[in-house]
mmCIF file of C-alpha atoms in Angstrom:
data_model
loop_
_atom_site.group_PDB
_atom_site.id
_atom_site.type_symbol
_atom_site.label_atom_id
_atom_site.label_comp_id
_atom_site.label_asym_id
_atom_site.label_seq_id
_atom_site.Cartn_x
_atom_site.Cartn_y
_atom_site.Cartn_z
ATOM 1 C CA UNK A 6 -49.401 57.336 70.407
ATOM 2 C CA UNK A 7 -49.318 56.653 74.135
ATOM 3 C CA UNK A 8 -52.221 56.454 76.567
ATOM 4 C CA UNK A 9 -53.066 54.672 79.824
ATOM 5 C CA UNK A 10 -55.147 51.537 80.388
ATOM 6 C CA UNK A 11 -55.638 50.147 83.879
ATOM 7 C CA UNK A 12 -52.898 52.501 85.097
ATOM 8 C CA UNK A 13 -50.289 51.205 82.638
ATOM 9 C CA UNK A 14 -48.698 52.971 79.683
ATOM 10 C CA UNK A 15 -49.850 51.655 76.282
ATOM 11 C CA UNK A 16 -48.493 52.274 72.804
ATOM 12 C CA UNK A 17 -50.542 52.032 69.623
ATOM 13 C CA UNK A 18 -49.447 52.927 66.106
ATOM 14 C CA UNK A 19 -52.121 54.926 64.290
ATOM 15 C CA UNK A 20 -50.965 54.565 60.692
ATOM 16 C CA UNK A 21 -49.513 58.038 60.290
ATOM 17 C CA UNK A 22 -52.752 59.886 61.088
ATOM 18 C CA UNK A 23 -53.962 61.140 64.483
ATOM 19 C CA UNK A 24 -56.453 58.698 65.971
ATOM 20 C CA UNK A 25 -60.034 59.964 65.651
ATOM 21 C CA UNK A 26 -62.611 57.965 67.661
ATOM 22 C CA UNK A 27 -65.461 59.403 65.576
ATOM 23 C CA UNK A 28 -64.266 57.421 62.535
ATOM 24 C CA UNK A 29 -64.867 53.694 61.998
ATOM 25 C CA UNK A 30 -62.246 52.012 64.160
ATOM 26 C CA UNK A 31 -60.056 49.001 63.429
ATOM 27 C CA UNK A 32 -57.837 47.465 66.101
ATOM 28 C CA UNK A 33 -54.902 45.277 65.042
ATOM 29 C CA UNK A 34 -53.705 42.670 67.574
ATOM 30 C CA UNK A 35 -50.313 41.020 67.111
ATOM 31 C CA UNK A 36 -49.285 37.450 67.889
ATOM 32 C CA UNK A 37 -46.686 35.772 70.098
ATOM 33 C CA UNK A 38 -43.574 37.851 70.724
ATOM 34 C CA UNK A 39 -44.554 40.428 68.108
ATOM 35 C CA UNK A 40 -45.552 44.093 68.274
ATOM 36 C CA UNK A 41 -47.359 46.806 66.300
ATOM 37 C CA UNK A 42 -44.698 46.856 63.571
ATOM 38 C CA UNK A 43 -46.146 43.822 61.780
ATOM 39 C CA UNK A 44 -49.149 45.968 60.791
ATOM 40 C CA UNK A 45 -47.297 48.841 59.075
ATOM 41 C CA UNK A 46 -48.869 48.358 55.634
ATOM 42 C CA UNK A 47 -52.528 47.790 56.657
ATOM 43 C CA UNK A 48 -52.338 50.397 59.436
ATOM 44 C CA UNK A 49 -51.249 53.076 56.965
ATOM 45 C CA UNK A 50 -53.791 52.043 54.331
ATOM 46 C CA UNK A 51 -56.778 52.110 56.674
ATOM 47 C CA UNK A 52 -55.631 55.308 58.426
ATOM 48 C CA UNK A 53 -55.452 57.051 55.047
ATOM 49 C CA UNK A 54 -58.841 55.729 53.912
ATOM 50 C CA UNK A 55 -61.171 57.038 56.593
ATOM 51 C CA UNK A 56 -60.494 54.738 59.532
ATOM 52 C CA UNK A 57 -59.258 55.322 63.045
ATOM 53 C CA UNK A 58 -56.442 52.800 63.525
ATOM 54 C CA UNK A 59 -55.010 51.286 66.698
ATOM 55 C CA UNK A 60 -52.177 48.829 66.015
ATOM 56 C CA UNK A 61 -51.499 47.802 69.589
ATOM 57 C CA UNK A 62 -48.474 46.753 71.540
ATOM 58 C CA UNK A 63 -49.996 44.339 74.056
ATOM 59 C CA UNK A 64 -48.925 44.708 77.711
ATOM 60 C CA UNK A 65 -45.284 43.683 78.136
ATOM 61 C CA UNK A 66 -44.630 43.895 74.381
ATOM 62 C CA UNK A 67 -43.011 46.540 72.223
ATOM 63 C CA UNK A 68 -43.363 49.954 73.832
ATOM 64 C CA UNK A 69 -46.232 49.069 76.210
ATOM 65 C CA UNK A 70 -45.586 48.803 79.927
ATOM 66 C CA UNK A 71 -46.620 46.094 82.358
ATOM 67 C CA UNK A 72 -46.315 42.330 82.335
ATOM 68 C CA UNK A 73 -47.652 40.158 79.504
ATOM 69 C CA UNK A 74 -51.187 38.935 80.228
ATOM 70 C CA UNK A 75 -51.384 35.202 80.793
ATOM 71 C CA UNK A 76 -54.660 34.218 79.156
ATOM 72 C CA UNK A 77 -56.539 34.909 75.937
ATOM 73 C CA UNK A 78 -59.540 36.037 77.950
ATOM 74 C CA UNK A 79 -57.468 38.571 79.898
ATOM 75 C CA UNK A 80 -56.006 40.002 76.681
ATOM 76 C CA UNK A 81 -59.482 40.210 75.103
ATOM 77 C CA UNK A 82 -60.812 42.094 78.132
ATOM 78 C CA UNK A 83 -57.786 44.411 77.938
ATOM 79 C CA UNK A 84 -58.566 45.183 74.277
ATOM 80 C CA UNK A 85 -62.101 46.156 75.322
ATOM 81 C CA UNK A 86 -60.539 48.374 78.008
ATOM 82 C CA UNK A 87 -58.494 50.025 75.236
ATOM 83 C CA UNK A 88 -61.749 50.841 73.406
ATOM 84 C CA UNK A 89 -63.141 52.331 76.617
ATOM 85 C CA UNK A 90 -59.989 54.414 77.111
ATOM 86 C CA UNK A 91 -60.288 55.805 73.578
ATOM 87 C CA UNK A 92 -64.034 56.442 73.701
ATOM 88 C CA UNK A 93 -64.805 53.859 71.013
ATOM 89 C CA UNK A 94 -68.164 52.110 71.327
ATOM 90 C CA UNK A 95 -67.567 49.493 68.635
ATOM 91 C CA UNK A 96 -64.586 48.444 66.516
ATOM 92 C CA UNK A 97 -63.439 45.912 63.975
ATOM 93 C CA UNK A 98 -60.795 43.579 65.393
ATOM 94 C CA UNK A 99 -58.092 41.979 63.255
ATOM 95 C CA UNK A 100 -55.698 39.603 64.972
ATOM 96 C CA UNK A 101 -52.842 37.398 63.868
ATOM 97 C CA UNK A 102 -52.154 33.983 65.465
ATOM 98 C CA UNK A 103 -52.489 34.571 69.235
ATOM 99 C CA UNK A 104 -54.131 37.865 68.298
ATOM 100 C CA UNK A 105 -56.731 35.957 66.267
ATOM 101 C CA UNK A 106 -57.813 34.086 69.395
ATOM 102 C CA UNK A 107 -58.040 37.437 71.189
ATOM 103 C CA UNK A 108 -60.268 38.846 68.428
ATOM 104 C CA UNK A 109 -62.417 35.693 68.522
ATOM 105 C CA UNK A 110 -62.800 35.779 72.296
ATOM 106 C CA UNK A 111 -63.628 39.493 72.362
ATOM 107 C CA UNK A 112 -66.204 39.073 69.586
ATOM 108 C CA UNK A 113 -67.891 36.184 71.406
ATOM 109 C CA UNK A 114 -67.890 37.604 74.946
ATOM 110 C CA UNK A 115 -68.384 41.274 74.047
ATOM 111 C CA UNK A 116 -70.551 41.048 70.913
ATOM 112 C CA UNK A 117 -71.870 44.594 71.257
ATOM 113 C CA UNK A 118 -68.310 45.985 71.028
ATOM 114 C CA UNK A 119 -67.098 44.179 67.885
ATOM 115 C CA UNK A 120 -68.447 45.048 64.428
ATOM 116 C CA UNK A 121 -66.261 42.641 62.412
ATOM 117 C CA UNK A 122 -63.645 40.061 63.324
ATOM 118 C CA UNK A 123 -60.742 39.055 61.089
ATOM 119 C CA UNK A 124 -58.760 36.016 62.217
ATOM 120 C CA UNK A 125 -55.412 35.710 60.428
ATOM 121 C CA UNK A 126 -53.246 32.578 60.624
ATOM 122 C CA UNK A 127 -55.645 30.958 63.045
ATOM 123 C CA UNK A 128 -56.815 27.601 64.317
ATOM 124 C CA UNK A 129 -58.643 26.191 67.292
ATOM 125 C CA UNK A 130 -57.349 24.647 69.402
ATOM 126 C CA UNK A 131 -53.907 26.234 69.037
ATOM 127 C CA UNK A 132 -51.675 23.706 70.822
ATOM 128 C CA UNK A 133 -47.969 24.320 71.360
ATOM 129 C CA UNK A 134 -45.598 21.366 71.536
ATOM 130 C CA UNK A 135 -43.837 20.621 74.805
ATOM 131 C CA UNK A 136 -40.309 21.140 73.454
ATOM 132 C CA UNK A 137 -41.142 24.637 72.254
ATOM 133 C CA UNK A 138 -42.843 25.536 75.530
ATOM 134 C CA UNK A 139 -39.871 24.244 77.530
ATOM 135 C CA UNK A 140 -37.364 26.194 75.440
ATOM 136 C CA UNK A 141 -39.463 29.348 75.766
ATOM 137 C CA UNK A 142 -39.708 28.873 79.542
ATOM 138 C CA UNK A 143 -35.901 28.826 79.675
ATOM 139 C CA UNK A 144 -35.639 31.869 77.367
ATOM 140 C CA UNK A 145 -33.599 29.575 75.133
ATOM 141 C CA UNK A 146 -32.838 30.974 71.670
ATOM 142 C CA UNK A 147 -33.938 27.591 70.313
ATOM 143 C CA UNK A 148 -37.550 28.674 70.925
ATOM 144 C CA UNK A 149 -37.098 31.656 68.620
ATOM 145 C CA UNK A 150 -35.493 29.463 65.969
ATOM 146 C CA UNK A 151 -38.401 27.012 66.071
ATOM 147 C CA UNK A 152 -40.966 29.829 65.873
ATOM 148 C CA UNK A 153 -39.129 31.436 62.976
ATOM 149 C CA UNK A 154 -38.702 28.247 60.962
ATOM 150 C CA UNK A 155 -42.231 26.945 61.460
ATOM 151 C CA UNK A 156 -43.613 30.477 61.113
ATOM 152 C CA UNK A 157 -42.698 30.669 57.431
ATOM 153 C CA UNK A 158 -43.475 28.648 54.334
ATOM 154 C CA UNK A 159 -40.453 26.735 53.126
ATOM 155 C CA UNK A 160 -40.095 28.991 50.063
ATOM 156 C CA UNK A 161 -39.979 32.094 52.289
ATOM 157 C CA UNK A 162 -36.938 30.695 54.088
ATOM 158 C CA UNK A 163 -34.912 30.663 50.886
ATOM 159 C CA UNK A 164 -35.605 34.192 49.608
ATOM 160 C CA UNK A 165 -38.021 35.633 47.097
ATOM 161 C CA UNK A 166 -39.540 38.274 49.352
ATOM 162 C CA UNK A 167 -42.097 40.406 47.512
ATOM 163 C CA UNK A 168 -40.579 43.443 49.238
ATOM 164 C CA UNK A 169 -37.303 44.020 47.389
ATOM 165 C CA UNK A 170 -34.297 43.908 49.685
ATOM 166 C CA UNK A 171 -36.177 42.414 52.638
ATOM 167 C CA UNK A 172 -35.284 39.038 54.194
ATOM 168 C CA UNK A 173 -38.232 37.264 55.809
ATOM 169 C CA UNK A 174 -36.384 34.957 58.247
ATOM 170 C CA UNK A 175 -34.044 37.758 59.307
ATOM 171 C CA UNK A 176 -36.922 40.139 59.984
ATOM 172 C CA UNK A 177 -38.821 37.489 61.909
ATOM 173 C CA UNK A 178 -35.843 36.534 64.053
ATOM 174 C CA UNK A 179 -34.902 40.113 64.892
ATOM 175 C CA UNK A 180 -38.465 40.874 65.958
ATOM 176 C CA UNK A 181 -38.611 37.800 68.190
ATOM 177 C CA UNK A 182 -35.224 38.670 69.695
ATOM 178 C CA UNK A 183 -36.656 42.024 70.784
ATOM 179 C CA UNK A 184 -39.292 40.322 72.965
ATOM 180 C CA UNK A 185 -38.778 40.704 76.705
ATOM 181 C CA UNK A 186 -37.637 37.658 78.695
ATOM 182 C CA UNK A 187 -40.614 35.473 79.520
ATOM 183 C CA UNK A 188 -43.013 37.177 77.118
ATOM 184 C CA UNK A 189 -42.888 34.454 74.469
ATOM 185 C CA UNK A 190 -43.501 31.694 77.011
ATOM 186 C CA UNK A 191 -46.462 33.608 78.460
ATOM 187 C CA UNK A 192 -47.927 34.118 74.984
ATOM 188 C CA UNK A 193 -47.450 30.511 73.908
ATOM 189 C CA UNK A 194 -48.955 29.234 77.151
ATOM 190 C CA UNK A 195 -51.995 31.471 76.658
ATOM 191 C CA UNK A 196 -52.553 29.934 73.205
ATOM 192 C CA UNK A 197 -51.977 26.402 74.462
ATOM 193 C CA UNK A 198 -54.316 26.800 77.445
ATOM 194 C CA UNK A 199 -57.220 28.460 75.629
ATOM 195 C CA UNK A 200 -60.085 25.964 75.745
ATOM 196 C CA UNK A 201 -63.343 27.838 75.074
ATOM 197 C CA UNK A 202 -62.862 28.838 71.434
ATOM 198 C CA UNK A 203 -65.739 26.826 69.977
ATOM 199 C CA UNK A 204 -68.136 27.835 72.740
ATOM 200 C CA UNK A 205 -67.227 31.486 72.236
ATOM 201 C CA UNK A 206 -67.373 31.189 68.436
ATOM 202 C CA UNK A 207 -71.010 30.092 68.616
ATOM 203 C CA UNK A 208 -71.832 33.383 70.363
ATOM 204 C CA UNK A 209 -70.147 35.637 67.784
ATOM 205 C CA UNK A 210 -72.743 37.840 66.108
ATOM 206 C CA UNK A 211 -70.612 39.909 63.742
ATOM 207 C CA UNK A 212 -69.288 38.881 60.309
ATOM 208 C CA UNK A 213 -66.043 36.937 60.681
ATOM 209 C CA UNK A 214 -63.328 36.383 58.091
ATOM 210 C CA UNK A 215 -60.532 33.851 58.363
ATOM 211 C CA UNK A 216 -57.416 34.649 56.309
ATOM 212 C CA UNK A 217 -55.121 31.643 56.109
ATOM 213 C CA UNK A 218 -51.973 30.651 54.256
ATOM 214 C CA UNK A 219 -52.115 27.370 52.373
ATOM 215 C CA UNK A 220 -48.481 26.636 53.338
ATOM 216 C CA UNK A 221 -48.926 27.441 57.042
ATOM 217 C CA UNK A 222 -47.022 24.882 59.115
ATOM 218 C CA UNK A 223 -47.867 26.411 62.494
ATOM 219 C CA UNK A 224 -51.645 26.723 62.145
ATOM 220 C CA UNK A 225 -52.495 24.575 59.108
ATOM 221 C CA UNK A 226 -55.830 25.504 57.502
ATOM 222 C CA UNK A 227 -57.186 22.018 58.221
ATOM 223 C CA UNK A 228 -56.941 22.812 61.944
ATOM 224 C CA UNK A 229 -59.461 25.645 61.557
ATOM 225 C CA UNK A 230 -62.321 23.453 60.280
ATOM 226 C CA UNK A 231 -64.038 23.105 63.659
ATOM 227 C CA UNK A 232 -63.787 26.838 64.240
ATOM 228 C CA UNK A 233 -65.244 27.600 60.813
ATOM 229 C CA UNK A 234 -68.138 25.241 61.500
ATOM 230 C CA UNK A 235 -68.858 26.921 64.834
ATOM 231 C CA UNK A 236 -68.939 30.524 63.568
ATOM 232 C CA UNK A 237 -72.426 31.670 62.468
ATOM 233 C CA UNK A 238 -71.374 34.221 59.807
ATOM 234 C CA UNK A 239 -68.019 33.281 58.345
ATOM 235 C CA UNK A 240 -66.003 33.484 55.153
ATOM 236 C CA UNK A 241 -62.549 32.076 54.471
ATOM 237 C CA UNK A 242 -59.842 33.603 52.292
ATOM 238 C CA UNK A 243 -56.776 31.524 51.449
ATOM 239 C CA UNK A 244 -53.505 33.164 50.426
ATOM 240 C CA UNK A 245 -51.652 30.836 48.063
ATOM 241 C CA UNK A 246 -48.006 30.222 48.857
ATOM 242 C CA UNK A 247 -48.042 31.829 52.299
ATOM 243 C CA UNK A 248 -47.007 30.349 55.589
ATOM 244 C CA UNK A 249 -47.921 31.628 59.049
ATOM 245 C CA UNK A 250 -46.216 35.030 58.643
ATOM 246 C CA UNK A 251 -48.715 36.336 56.117
ATOM 247 C CA UNK A 252 -47.960 39.963 56.987
ATOM 248 C CA UNK A 253 -44.456 39.772 55.513
ATOM 249 C CA UNK A 254 -44.729 36.746 53.183
ATOM 250 C CA UNK A 255 -47.719 38.090 51.244
ATOM 251 C CA UNK A 256 -48.159 41.717 52.375
ATOM 252 C CA UNK A 257 -50.080 42.960 49.330
ATOM 253 C CA UNK A 258 -52.412 39.954 49.215
ATOM 254 C CA UNK A 259 -53.062 40.260 52.957
ATOM 255 C CA UNK A 260 -53.885 43.951 52.582
ATOM 256 C CA UNK A 261 -56.293 43.181 49.722
ATOM 257 C CA UNK A 262 -57.980 40.533 51.872
ATOM 258 C CA UNK A 263 -58.269 42.929 54.831
ATOM 259 C CA UNK A 264 -59.785 45.617 52.610
ATOM 260 C CA UNK A 265 -62.353 43.131 51.318
ATOM 261 C CA UNK A 266 -63.156 41.927 54.842
ATOM 262 C CA UNK A 267 -63.349 45.334 56.517
ATOM 263 C CA UNK A 268 -64.041 47.965 53.912
#
């Protein structure tokens, strides 16, 4: 569905059911260069099990208008503005990669608005190497290739997708190639520049779940230890055999983990 936030057109997938703000609400927030389509399976499950679902296209991504926002804090404030626009007082936030930092920041700075936070494929800090940033700044296809290779476990690059007929690297590359010029560099820079994660984490009041892949090369689970230590109410779920793209490497296991964390 489409609606306006701060005078700009926004698209959110609602899982095949009309969005109802009177139901428990879950907001899905995508990562760098992605869009709402990564959440197809969980969006449909939650929408058909009593939830109001908003799987967002962030500004400048997918079908949403405007320019990409250049900081994690700005994106988190925009997500809260989405809740205001939809008449939602409090929601669960589930974010992947960059989206996980958005969910963390919103939960820490707007604790009264977030009932549960789920951080998928996360770490803090979330540094981005200089070569990748430079390639993204030039809109060089090499940036997409690096993101796609490091965004999957090695086994996922050679086949064996749990969804018959689907090809993980091909899906990932095509999605990245749909990103608007400059969007990936803006997203990566926002991750790289985010400095207040531990301070914000200490202020999170809601239950928080980290869902990580044990083969994640981009945000290895060991890089989340400081974040886990800083969060007051936290649990960690590890998906065996998954890299950073948990939503298409282990879709069923990720859905099971989300159901346990949220439902």
